[in-house]
mmCIF file of C-alpha atoms in Angstrom:
data_model
loop_
_atom_site.group_PDB
_atom_site.id
_atom_site.type_symbol
_atom_site.label_atom_id
_atom_site.label_comp_id
_atom_site.label_asym_id
_atom_site.label_seq_id
_atom_site.Cartn_x
_atom_site.Cartn_y
_atom_site.Cartn_z
ATOM 1 C CA MET A 1 4.305 14.664 -24.352
ATOM 2 C CA ALA A 2 6.201 12.452 -21.943
ATOM 3 C CA ASP A 3 8.917 15.121 -21.714
ATOM 4 C CA GLY A 4 6.565 17.806 -20.384
ATOM 5 C CA PRO A 5 6.979 19.853 -17.211
ATOM 6 C CA HIS A 6 5.505 17.204 -14.943
ATOM 7 C CA SER A 7 7.863 14.523 -16.264
ATOM 8 C CA GLU A 8 10.880 16.807 -15.888
ATOM 9 C CA ALA A 9 9.897 17.707 -12.338
ATOM 10 C CA ALA A 10 9.430 14.058 -11.439
ATOM 11 C CA ASP A 11 12.830 13.141 -12.904
ATOM 12 C CA ALA A 12 14.480 15.983 -11.021
ATOM 13 C CA ALA A 13 12.917 14.793 -7.793
ATOM 14 C CA GLY A 14 14.253 11.296 -8.314
ATOM 15 C CA ALA A 15 10.942 9.728 -9.331
ATOM 16 C CA GLY A 16 11.762 9.381 -13.035
ATOM 17 C CA PRO A 17 13.502 6.445 -14.738
ATOM 18 C CA ALA A 18 16.592 6.638 -12.516
ATOM 19 C CA GLY A 19 14.497 6.738 -9.336
ATOM 20 C CA GLY A 20 12.342 3.883 -10.577
ATOM 21 C CA ARG A 21 15.422 1.797 -11.304
ATOM 22 C CA LEU A 22 16.785 2.441 -7.813
ATOM 23 C CA SER A 23 13.594 1.330 -6.044
ATOM 24 C CA ALA A 24 13.361 -1.733 -8.330
ATOM 25 C CA ALA A 25 17.021 -2.586 -7.699
ATOM 26 C CA ALA A 26 16.507 -2.285 -3.935
ATOM 27 C CA LEU A 27 13.482 -4.574 -4.201
ATOM 28 C CA ILE A 28 15.472 -7.204 -6.116
ATOM 29 C CA VAL A 29 18.447 -7.105 -3.749
ATOM 30 C CA VAL A 30 16.382 -7.380 -0.582
ATOM 31 C CA ASN A 31 14.270 -10.196 -2.047
ATOM 32 C CA LEU A 32 17.435 -12.184 -2.705
ATOM 33 C CA VAL A 33 18.660 -11.762 0.888
ATOM 34 C CA PRO A 34 16.743 -14.919 1.997
ATOM 35 C CA LEU A 35 19.216 -16.853 -0.155
ATOM 36 C CA ALA A 36 21.773 -16.099 2.548
ATOM 37 C CA GLY A 37 19.402 -17.609 5.109
ATOM 38 C CA VAL A 38 19.016 -20.732 2.981
ATOM 39 C CA LEU A 39 22.728 -21.104 2.225
ATOM 40 C CA ALA A 40 24.256 -19.932 5.526
ATOM 41 C CA LEU A 41 21.571 -20.462 8.184
ATOM 42 C CA ASP A 42 19.892 -23.643 6.919
ATOM 43 C CA TRP A 43 16.484 -22.025 6.446
ATOM 44 C CA ASP A 44 13.808 -24.318 5.059
ATOM 45 C CA ALA A 45 10.642 -23.455 3.101
ATOM 46 C CA ARG A 46 8.711 -22.689 6.289
ATOM 47 C CA ALA A 47 11.312 -20.165 7.424
ATOM 48 C CA VAL A 48 11.290 -18.400 4.046
ATOM 49 C CA VAL A 49 7.475 -18.237 3.978
ATOM 50 C CA LEU A 50 7.406 -16.839 7.529
ATOM 51 C CA LEU A 51 9.789 -14.066 6.486
ATOM 52 C CA TYR A 52 7.450 -13.206 3.629
ATOM 53 C CA TRP A 53 4.534 -13.208 6.075
ATOM 54 C CA ALA A 54 6.429 -10.745 8.278
ATOM 55 C CA GLU A 55 6.766 -8.515 5.210
ATOM 56 C CA ASN A 56 2.985 -8.006 5.439
ATOM 57 C CA LEU A 57 3.565 -6.000 8.614
ATOM 58 C CA VAL A 58 6.054 -3.770 6.789
ATOM 59 C CA VAL A 59 3.545 -3.256 3.956
ATOM 60 C CA GLY A 60 0.867 -2.348 6.510
ATOM 61 C CA PHE A 61 3.155 0.202 8.168
ATOM 62 C CA TYR A 62 3.850 2.010 4.902
ATOM 63 C CA THR A 63 0.182 1.863 3.924
ATOM 64 C CA VAL A 64 -0.615 3.818 7.091
ATOM 65 C CA LEU A 65 2.024 6.381 6.087
ATOM 66 C CA ARG A 66 0.548 6.596 2.581
ATOM 67 C CA MET A 67 -2.886 7.272 4.020
ATOM 68 C CA ALA A 68 -1.497 9.875 6.429
ATOM 69 C CA PHE A 69 0.422 11.734 3.688
ATOM 70 C CA LEU A 70 -2.419 11.797 1.166
ATOM 71 C CA SER A 71 -3.104 15.228 -0.272
ATOM 72 C CA ALA A 72 -6.138 16.703 1.493
ATOM 73 C CA ASP A 73 -7.611 19.899 0.070
ATOM 74 C CA GLU A 74 -10.571 20.084 2.442
ATOM 75 C CA PRO A 75 -10.920 19.606 6.227
ATOM 76 C CA ALA A 76 -13.362 16.748 5.614
ATOM 77 C CA HIS A 77 -10.550 14.764 4.006
ATOM 78 C CA HIS A 78 -8.515 14.982 7.218
ATOM 79 C CA LEU A 79 -11.532 13.764 9.195
ATOM 80 C CA GLY A 80 -11.771 10.846 6.779
ATOM 81 C CA LYS A 81 -8.185 9.922 7.602
ATOM 82 C CA LEU A 82 -8.969 9.903 11.331
ATOM 83 C CA PHE A 83 -11.545 7.186 10.685
ATOM 84 C CA ALA A 84 -9.848 5.276 7.866
ATOM 85 C CA ILE A 85 -6.409 4.808 9.442
ATOM 86 C CA PRO A 86 -7.595 3.095 12.674
ATOM 87 C CA PHE A 87 -10.079 1.042 10.630
ATOM 88 C CA PHE A 88 -7.286 -0.121 8.333
ATOM 89 C CA CYS A 89 -5.029 -1.016 11.278
ATOM 90 C CA VAL A 90 -7.716 -3.254 12.795
ATOM 91 C CA HIS A 91 -8.856 -4.772 9.505
ATOM 92 C CA PHE A 92 -5.364 -5.358 8.109
ATOM 93 C CA GLY A 93 -4.220 -6.706 11.469
ATOM 94 C CA MET A 94 -7.008 -9.296 11.341
ATOM 95 C CA PHE A 95 -6.082 -10.071 7.732
ATOM 96 C CA CYS A 96 -2.463 -10.744 8.745
ATOM 97 C CA LEU A 97 -3.626 -12.808 11.713
ATOM 98 C CA VAL A 98 -5.858 -15.069 9.615
ATOM 99 C CA HIS A 99 -3.172 -15.326 6.961
ATOM 100 C CA GLY A 100 -0.613 -16.319 9.601
ATOM 101 C CA VAL A 101 -2.865 -18.967 11.145
ATOM 102 C CA PHE A 102 -3.458 -20.339 7.642
ATOM 103 C CA LEU A 103 0.295 -20.643 7.071
ATOM 104 C CA VAL A 104 0.930 -22.229 10.472
ATOM 105 C CA THR A 105 -1.825 -24.794 9.978
ATOM 106 C CA LEU A 106 -1.093 -25.797 6.395
ATOM 107 C CA LEU A 107 2.688 -25.843 6.649
ATOM 108 C CA GLY A 108 2.815 -27.336 10.154
ATOM 109 C CA ILE A 109 4.919 -24.530 11.615
ATOM 110 C CA GLY A 110 5.893 -24.913 15.266
ATOM 111 C CA ARG A 111 5.280 -27.646 17.803
ATOM 112 C CA ASP A 112 2.196 -26.120 19.420
ATOM 113 C CA GLY A 113 -1.040 -24.976 17.844
ATOM 114 C CA PRO A 114 -1.382 -21.337 16.751
ATOM 115 C CA PHE A 115 -3.736 -20.534 19.644
ATOM 116 C CA MET A 116 -1.435 -21.807 22.399
ATOM 117 C CA HIS A 117 0.911 -19.776 24.624
ATOM 118 C CA GLY A 118 -0.024 -16.206 23.812
ATOM 119 C CA GLY A 119 -2.063 -16.565 20.643
ATOM 120 C CA PRO A 120 -1.333 -16.627 16.908
ATOM 121 C CA PHE A 121 0.894 -13.547 16.669
ATOM 122 C CA ALA A 122 3.091 -14.752 19.543
ATOM 123 C CA HIS A 123 3.236 -18.214 17.952
ATOM 124 C CA LEU A 124 4.310 -16.778 14.602
ATOM 125 C CA TRP A 125 6.871 -14.529 16.247
ATOM 126 C CA ARG A 126 8.411 -17.431 18.207
ATOM 127 C CA ASN A 127 8.802 -19.446 15.022
ATOM 128 C CA LEU A 128 10.402 -16.750 12.886
ATOM 129 C CA PRO A 129 13.694 -18.050 11.461
ATOM 130 C CA PRO A 130 17.031 -17.265 13.157
ATOM 131 C CA GLY A 131 18.806 -14.232 11.792
ATOM 132 C CA ILE A 132 15.578 -12.683 10.477
ATOM 133 C CA ALA A 133 16.353 -9.195 11.818
ATOM 134 C CA TRP A 134 18.590 -8.121 8.919
ATOM 135 C CA PRO A 135 16.397 -9.471 6.092
ATOM 136 C CA LEU A 136 13.356 -7.868 7.738
ATOM 137 C CA PHE A 137 15.235 -4.583 8.123
ATOM 138 C CA GLY A 138 16.180 -4.830 4.446
ATOM 139 C CA LEU A 139 12.512 -5.214 3.498
ATOM 140 C CA PHE A 140 11.706 -2.175 5.634
ATOM 141 C CA VAL A 141 14.377 -0.122 3.833
ATOM 142 C CA SER A 142 13.306 -1.354 0.378
ATOM 143 C CA HIS A 143 9.671 -0.396 0.945
ATOM 144 C CA GLY A 144 10.883 2.895 2.423
ATOM 145 C CA ILE A 145 12.846 3.733 -0.733
ATOM 146 C CA SER A 146 9.750 3.063 -2.826
ATOM 147 C CA PHE A 147 7.632 5.185 -0.468
ATOM 148 C CA ILE A 148 9.979 8.166 -0.690
ATOM 149 C CA GLN A 149 10.776 8.036 -4.402
ATOM 150 C CA ASN A 150 7.476 6.907 -5.888
ATOM 151 C CA TYR A 151 4.933 8.155 -3.378
ATOM 152 C CA LEU A 152 6.381 11.409 -2.048
ATOM 153 C CA GLN A 153 8.830 12.590 -4.710
ATOM 154 C CA GLY A 154 6.874 10.989 -7.559
ATOM 155 C CA GLY A 155 3.654 12.663 -6.469
ATOM 156 C CA GLU A 156 1.542 9.525 -6.019
ATOM 157 C CA TYR A 157 0.126 11.098 -2.854
ATOM 158 C CA ARG A 158 -1.690 13.548 -5.130
ATOM 159 C CA THR A 159 -3.317 10.884 -7.333
ATOM 160 C CA LEU A 160 -4.746 8.445 -4.772
ATOM 161 C CA ASN A 161 -7.817 8.832 -2.605
ATOM 162 C CA ILE A 162 -8.170 7.336 0.846
ATOM 163 C CA ALA A 163 -10.096 4.262 -0.343
ATOM 164 C CA GLU A 164 -7.549 3.454 -3.064
ATOM 165 C CA ALA A 165 -4.656 3.791 -0.638
ATOM 166 C CA MET A 166 -6.400 1.574 1.907
ATOM 167 C CA ILE A 167 -7.246 -1.351 -0.399
ATOM 168 C CA ARG A 168 -4.073 -1.303 -2.512
ATOM 169 C CA PRO A 169 -2.008 -3.739 -0.367
ATOM 170 C CA TYR A 170 -4.649 -6.489 -0.221
ATOM 171 C CA GLY A 171 -4.637 -7.521 -3.877
ATOM 172 C CA ARG A 172 -0.854 -7.355 -4.076
ATOM 173 C CA ILE A 173 -0.376 -9.478 -0.979
ATOM 174 C CA MET A 174 -2.961 -12.056 -2.012
ATOM 175 C CA LEU A 175 -1.486 -12.587 -5.478
ATOM 176 C CA MET A 176 2.046 -12.677 -4.150
ATOM 177 C CA HIS A 177 1.280 -15.186 -1.427
ATOM 178 C CA VAL A 178 -0.709 -17.486 -3.701
ATOM 179 C CA THR A 179 2.514 -17.700 -5.693
ATOM 180 C CA ILE A 180 4.597 -18.222 -2.553
ATOM 181 C CA LEU A 181 2.290 -20.893 -1.134
ATOM 182 C CA ALA A 182 2.207 -22.789 -4.420
ATOM 183 C CA GLY A 183 5.990 -22.835 -4.447
ATOM 184 C CA ALA A 184 6.212 -23.658 -0.734
ATOM 185 C CA PHE A 185 3.862 -26.642 -1.031
ATOM 186 C CA LEU A 186 6.005 -27.935 -3.881
ATOM 187 C CA VAL A 187 9.158 -27.524 -1.809
ATOM 188 C CA VAL A 188 7.625 -29.212 1.258
ATOM 189 C CA ALA A 189 6.252 -32.079 -0.845
ATOM 190 C CA LEU A 190 9.539 -32.711 -2.638
ATOM 191 C CA GLY A 191 11.835 -31.842 0.246
ATOM 192 C CA SER A 192 13.452 -28.529 1.166
ATOM 193 C CA SER A 193 16.402 -28.861 -1.185
ATOM 194 C CA VAL A 194 18.486 -25.762 -1.767
ATOM 195 C CA GLY A 195 17.671 -25.807 -5.476
ATOM 196 C CA LEU A 196 13.915 -25.741 -4.925
ATOM 197 C CA LEU A 197 14.194 -23.012 -2.293
ATOM 198 C CA VAL A 198 16.211 -20.901 -4.726
ATOM 199 C CA VAL A 199 13.438 -21.366 -7.310
ATOM 200 C CA LEU A 200 10.844 -20.283 -4.703
ATOM 201 C CA ILE A 201 12.807 -17.138 -3.819
ATOM 202 C CA VAL A 202 13.401 -16.192 -7.462
ATOM 203 C CA LEU A 203 9.716 -16.789 -8.273
ATOM 204 C CA LYS A 204 8.629 -14.490 -5.452
ATOM 205 C CA THR A 205 11.126 -11.849 -6.564
ATOM 206 C CA VAL A 206 9.835 -11.871 -10.160
ATOM 207 C CA VAL A 207 6.188 -11.607 -9.059
ATOM 208 C CA ASP A 208 7.021 -8.861 -6.555
ATOM 209 C CA LEU A 209 8.903 -6.840 -9.179
ATOM 210 C CA ARG A 210 6.083 -7.115 -11.730
ATOM 211 C CA LEU A 211 3.484 -6.052 -9.159
ATOM 212 C CA HIS A 212 5.711 -3.187 -8.016
ATOM 213 C CA ARG A 213 6.067 -1.835 -11.557
ATOM 214 C CA LYS A 214 2.391 -2.316 -12.376
ATOM 215 C CA SER A 215 1.272 -0.536 -9.207
ATOM 216 C CA HIS A 216 3.451 2.530 -9.693
ATOM 217 C CA ARG A 217 2.848 2.691 -13.442
ATOM 218 C CA ALA A 218 -0.917 2.769 -12.804
ATOM 219 C CA ALA A 219 -0.501 5.498 -10.184
ATOM 220 C CA GLY A 220 1.665 7.529 -12.560
ATOM 221 C CA MET A 221 -0.943 7.316 -15.327
ATOM 222 C CA GLN A 222 -3.561 8.873 -13.050
ATOM 223 C CA GLU A 223 -1.658 12.160 -12.662
ATOM 224 C CA PRO A 224 -2.183 13.421 -16.258
ATOM 225 C CA LEU A 225 -5.858 12.463 -16.015
ATOM 226 C CA ARG A 226 -6.308 14.427 -12.797
ATOM 227 C CA SER A 227 -4.453 17.392 -14.307
ATOM 228 C CA ALA A 228 -6.684 17.332 -17.390
ATOM 229 C CA GLU A 229 -9.808 17.216 -15.241
ATOM 230 C CA THR A 230 -8.573 20.221 -13.268
ATOM 231 C CA THR A 231 -7.884 22.143 -16.483
ATOM 232 C CA PHE A 232 -11.389 21.614 -17.845
ATOM 233 C CA ASP A 233 -13.147 22.354 -14.531
#
């Protein structure tokens, strides 16, 4: 049954096995880019964790796009988007803010407190590691590849509703950053040696890849269910 019309159409659009491998490969490559920061720019654990915090903003951006591109069969669904998207921006922005203050406080990032000289976001931005532009751009591209291949070409926009799209990033970010913080505390406690930082980066990459596959596999499984429901209606 896996070779049915829907599967063939998805493969032709680039959302089949080849497309999935490309988005996974892009995720792996961009997650290993911080190694260059560690090896060439003397990044420590705090710098690596701040880069991963900045990735939250990229995730939030693509979540807004996912909500905007959701399939809407009725006008009421479009009205729901007009409420849900601004609500998500405010709520997720506060989530990132609290998360950032938590990182600054626990890891002792920066000389001043997080509420000095422009507030927490300005404090976090000032303390981002040197040379972060290219790794951050790489994260933006990696998430963009996944958005195009899995969400648009793979048809995930047809299987999600507005609530599912809105809450999806929270669980992923929380689990990922629990892993990152556990590794970062270990690195800070034992010293920011290159070996330990490499372990932290590889650990984050493995967790990110598993969550990526689980998320898109679950979304793909919903399509046959929705199709079956439509057939019986």
